[in-house]
Amino acid sequence: FTLQKETPLANAVFWAARKGNLALLQLLLNSGRVDADCRDSYGTTALMVASYSGHYECVKELIMQGADINYQREVCGVDLLFFINLLLTILVVSLVYPLLFGQDGGTALTVACQYGHSKVVDILLKNGASVHDQLNDGATPLFLAAQEGHVTVIRQLLSSGAKVNQPREDGTAPLWMAAQMGHSEVVKVLLLRGADRDADRHDGSTALFKAAFKGHNSVIEELLKFSPSLGLLKNGSTALHAAVIGGNYKTVLLLLGANADPNLPNKNNELPADLTKSDRILRLLHPKILDADS
């Protein structure tokens, strides 16, 4: 915004709102000498400035001091209230779920990404928000967007330099989390943008292993296009073992069709067939075992 203020006090309010200086903003508003709805000559309010700049504590303070959230200003035909209301949505989220802000290291960008507010993400990124923000557990905005399946936000973050393989502290990468949650379109985008198909968590499981266990077949189909490992993983098992334990017939069929080996034992010397009592799945596995034995 281009700001022109009427008085020094109003000028200070706008400066505090733009910079996120909550202490100064409170001091000015509590003085009773300046209105929470003070506007510049273009009709811009301090609430608009604080919202646009992503300073949510200042937004909260202005609202508590009586600032009008319904005031509109048109710039080049664009209704700014639309963007402000999106930002206020995140403010409400932060009030309802306080752990998202502060205590776990959350920022405006991490919350916007988690809740899929792509227009808010765009505003924040254009105004200097860092795609490398992390929660205390190491989760990045990209990780949170992948967890919730927000494809548009993921594309925005990757285009702004987000690291596609940046894991959480427990080793969980965005691809692994998207696979676990069954977000096949997210998995596709991440793989096309260079995600490591075989990245494993600290427990040794990969995205394919987890998708196989959960029976997320559309995810498995995307992963198989990138030839992930079907062999023994660091956790001492295979994706086929996971699929058999998960009990999804089509998942087992998909992996066998990709040449997963039913004769490969896990670390406990168990074959996939040893881990199920399902006749349908055993009929898939046994012919291949018999063929190999013969």
XYZ file of C-alpha atoms in Angstrom:
294
model
C 0.000 0.000 0.000
C 0.977 3.626 -0.554
C 0.113 5.345 2.705
C -0.563 9.009 3.331
C -1.648 9.823 6.884
C -3.480 12.842 8.212
C -1.749 13.206 11.592
C 1.503 12.120 13.261
C -0.415 9.759 15.565
C -2.230 8.147 12.665
C 1.100 7.909 10.877
C 2.502 6.051 13.873
C -0.476 3.659 13.938
C 0.048 2.782 10.284
C 3.794 2.351 10.816
C 3.191 0.012 13.783
C 0.603 -1.992 11.821
C 2.924 -2.330 8.833
C 5.961 -3.324 10.925
C 4.092 -5.540 13.365
C 5.077 -3.423 16.377
C 2.353 -4.596 18.750
C 3.622 -2.681 21.799
C 3.561 0.658 19.983
C 0.190 -0.100 18.428
C -1.314 -0.868 21.842
C 0.205 2.271 23.328
C -1.261 4.447 20.585
C -4.705 2.875 20.619
C -4.913 2.888 24.416
C -4.064 6.603 24.503
C -7.551 7.409 23.252
C -6.091 10.019 20.921
C -6.276 7.983 17.732
C -9.114 5.892 16.330
C -8.694 2.193 15.502
C -10.334 2.964 12.155
C -8.050 5.857 11.203
C -7.610 5.954 7.443
C -5.227 7.463 4.980
C -6.293 9.687 2.076
C -6.886 6.579 -0.053
C -9.227 5.045 2.520
C -6.755 2.414 3.722
C -7.215 1.368 7.351
C -4.604 0.147 9.806
C -6.431 -3.209 9.894
C -5.899 -3.611 6.164
C -2.211 -2.839 6.521
C -1.710 -5.268 9.414
C -3.647 -7.992 7.574
C -1.802 -7.473 4.296
C 1.529 -7.583 6.115
C 0.620 -10.766 7.983
C 0.919 -9.318 11.506
C -1.802 -11.285 13.220
C -1.251 -10.044 16.757
C -1.734 -6.517 15.434
C -4.851 -7.659 13.549
C -6.202 -9.136 16.766
C -5.453 -5.963 18.723
C -7.129 -3.711 16.163
C -10.252 -5.868 16.135
C -10.363 -5.889 19.938
C -10.055 -2.096 19.837
C -13.091 -1.908 17.586
C -11.640 -1.742 14.071
C -14.275 -2.328 11.391
C -13.545 -5.568 9.527
C -16.233 -4.809 6.937
C -14.722 -1.585 5.622
C -13.828 -1.938 1.951
C -11.294 -0.241 -0.232
C -11.046 -0.710 -3.973
C -7.614 -0.711 -5.621
C -7.518 -1.198 -9.371
C -10.889 -2.911 -9.149
C -9.754 -5.497 -6.569
C -11.804 -5.799 -3.388
C -9.260 -5.979 -0.569
C -11.876 -7.253 1.878
C -11.678 -10.610 0.156
C -7.998 -10.944 1.001
C -8.449 -9.516 4.489
C -11.195 -11.997 5.289
C -8.944 -14.838 4.190
C -6.239 -13.577 6.514
C -8.751 -13.156 9.313
C -9.760 -16.766 8.788
C -6.258 -17.734 9.830
C -6.511 -15.392 12.790
C -9.655 -17.178 13.915
C -7.882 -20.510 13.479
C -5.059 -19.247 15.674
C -7.547 -18.286 18.372
C -9.356 -21.625 18.252
C -6.181 -23.680 17.940
C -3.548 -21.720 19.886
C -0.942 -24.455 19.530
C -0.634 -23.510 15.875
C 0.952 -20.223 16.832
C 3.959 -19.711 19.059
C 4.117 -22.831 21.173
C 4.973 -25.147 18.298
C 6.850 -22.551 16.277
C 3.966 -21.909 13.901
C 3.890 -18.849 11.661
C 1.262 -17.217 9.466
C 2.647 -19.114 6.472
C 2.629 -22.534 8.130
C -1.014 -22.098 9.149
C -2.050 -20.779 5.721
C -0.382 -23.806 4.107
C -1.913 -26.276 6.526
C -5.406 -24.956 5.840
C -4.954 -24.544 2.096
C -5.468 -20.776 1.834
C -3.612 -20.376 -1.458
C -4.416 -16.680 -1.900
C -3.141 -15.953 1.596
C -0.012 -17.989 0.856
C 0.520 -15.900 -2.271
C 0.216 -12.639 -0.315
C 2.545 -13.828 2.432
C 5.193 -15.088 0.009
C 5.099 -11.826 -1.938
C 5.639 -9.968 1.321
C 8.699 -11.854 2.470
C 7.377 -14.933 4.291
C 9.964 -17.706 4.244
C 9.161 -21.063 2.629
C 11.797 -22.487 4.986
C 9.804 -21.764 8.169
C 9.618 -24.814 10.425
C 7.545 -25.926 13.382
C 9.434 -27.108 16.438
C 9.254 -30.678 15.112
C 10.844 -29.602 11.826
C 7.684 -29.608 9.710
C 7.894 -27.091 6.856
C 5.030 -25.308 5.081
C 5.457 -27.816 2.230
C 5.214 -30.726 4.650
C 1.997 -29.355 6.167
C 0.449 -28.724 2.755
C 1.400 -32.259 1.673
C -0.125 -33.725 4.816
C -3.437 -32.019 4.110
C -3.447 -32.563 0.342
C -3.318 -28.923 -0.811
C -1.913 -29.273 -4.335
C -2.172 -25.608 -5.328
C -0.295 -24.505 -2.214
C 2.360 -27.146 -2.841
C 2.949 -25.800 -6.346
C 3.219 -22.265 -4.960
C 5.771 -23.311 -2.358
C 7.878 -25.329 -4.780
C 7.895 -22.429 -7.240
C 9.126 -20.212 -4.400
C 12.070 -22.465 -3.579
C 10.712 -24.915 -1.012
C 12.893 -28.009 -0.615
C 10.885 -30.977 -1.828
C 12.761 -33.511 0.328
C 13.069 -31.486 3.564
C 12.055 -33.955 6.298
C 10.573 -33.468 9.714
C 12.886 -34.262 12.639
C 11.697 -37.886 12.702
C 12.834 -38.262 9.099
C 9.359 -38.024 7.596
C 9.500 -36.350 4.177
C 6.546 -34.610 2.499
C 6.228 -37.498 0.014
C 5.991 -40.082 2.809
C 3.300 -38.081 4.588
C 1.280 -37.511 1.413
C 1.478 -41.230 0.637
C 0.291 -42.189 4.100
C -2.655 -39.817 3.822
C -3.615 -41.128 0.387
C -3.113 -37.848 -1.490
C -2.261 -39.274 -4.917
C -2.247 -35.924 -6.753
C 0.180 -34.511 -4.189
C 2.375 -37.587 -4.551
C 2.380 -37.103 -8.327
C 3.381 -33.434 -8.089
C 6.123 -34.106 -5.532
C 7.603 -36.933 -7.599
C 7.591 -34.807 -10.744
C 9.396 -32.074 -8.818
C 12.178 -34.380 -7.682
C 10.968 -36.034 -4.471
C 13.111 -39.005 -3.435
C 10.839 -42.004 -4.065
C 12.744 -44.155 -1.566
C 13.289 -41.644 1.240
C 12.699 -43.464 4.518
C 11.770 -42.337 7.992
C 13.828 -43.169 11.041
C 11.732 -46.338 11.361
C 12.950 -47.479 7.941
C 9.616 -47.285 6.128
C 9.205 -45.626 2.726
C 6.279 -43.916 1.017
C 5.501 -47.097 -0.945
C 5.663 -49.244 2.181
C 3.206 -47.001 4.022
C 0.847 -46.655 1.053
C 0.901 -50.434 0.631
C 0.026 -50.999 4.270
C -2.828 -48.491 4.099
C -4.112 -49.740 0.751
C -3.830 -46.375 -1.024
C -3.785 -47.835 -4.521
C -3.918 -44.573 -6.468
C -0.820 -43.459 -4.550
C 0.896 -46.772 -5.279
C 0.171 -46.382 -8.986
C 1.886 -42.985 -8.986
C 4.874 -44.271 -7.023
C 5.336 -47.303 -9.280
C 5.807 -44.969 -12.269
C 9.091 -43.941 -10.617
C 10.368 -47.485 -9.927
C 10.627 -47.395 -6.127
C 12.398 -50.133 -4.222
C 10.390 -53.361 -3.922
C 13.159 -55.085 -1.988
C 14.049 -55.361 1.662
C 13.964 -51.974 3.374
C 15.838 -50.699 6.419
C 12.904 -51.741 8.579
C 13.573 -55.348 7.618
C 10.465 -55.783 5.528
C 9.140 -55.143 2.010
C 6.230 -53.239 0.544
C 4.665 -56.571 -0.382
C 4.779 -57.689 3.255
C 3.054 -54.429 4.187
C 0.388 -54.930 1.527
C -0.335 -58.465 2.689
C -0.627 -57.359 6.319
C -2.890 -54.507 5.200
C -5.114 -57.054 3.512
C -5.964 -55.105 0.350
C -6.267 -57.514 -2.562
C -5.721 -54.898 -5.274
C -2.641 -53.548 -3.487
C -1.034 -56.997 -3.490
C -1.987 -57.393 -7.156
C -0.419 -54.030 -8.045
C 2.868 -54.874 -6.372
C 3.054 -58.352 -7.857
C 2.363 -56.778 -11.251
C 5.389 -54.538 -10.641
C 7.491 -57.668 -9.993
C 7.566 -57.586 -6.204
C 9.121 -60.880 -5.091
C 6.782 -63.073 -2.977
C 9.736 -65.323 -2.140
C 11.712 -62.587 -0.388
C 11.564 -63.092 3.405
C 11.544 -60.309 5.967
C 14.040 -59.991 8.812
C 12.083 -62.623 10.750
C 12.423 -65.027 7.803
C 8.715 -64.721 7.043
C 7.381 -64.711 3.504
C 4.460 -62.422 2.652
C 2.221 -65.508 2.463
C 3.044 -66.289 6.098
C 1.377 -63.041 7.177
C -2.169 -63.569 5.920
C -5.048 -66.009 6.213
C -6.904 -64.494 3.274
C -7.554 -67.183 0.654
C -7.848 -64.549 -2.081
C -4.442 -63.092 -1.288
C -2.862 -66.523 -0.797
C -4.084 -67.550 -4.227
C -2.251 -64.539 -5.645
C 0.965 -65.409 -3.820
C 1.078 -69.223 -3.927
C 1.223 -69.747 -7.700
C 4.247 -67.505 -7.929
C 5.893 -69.303 -4.993
C 5.199 -72.678 -6.600
C 6.512 -71.470 -9.955
C 9.704 -70.271 -8.306
C 10.148 -73.536 -6.415
C 9.685 -75.571 -9.559
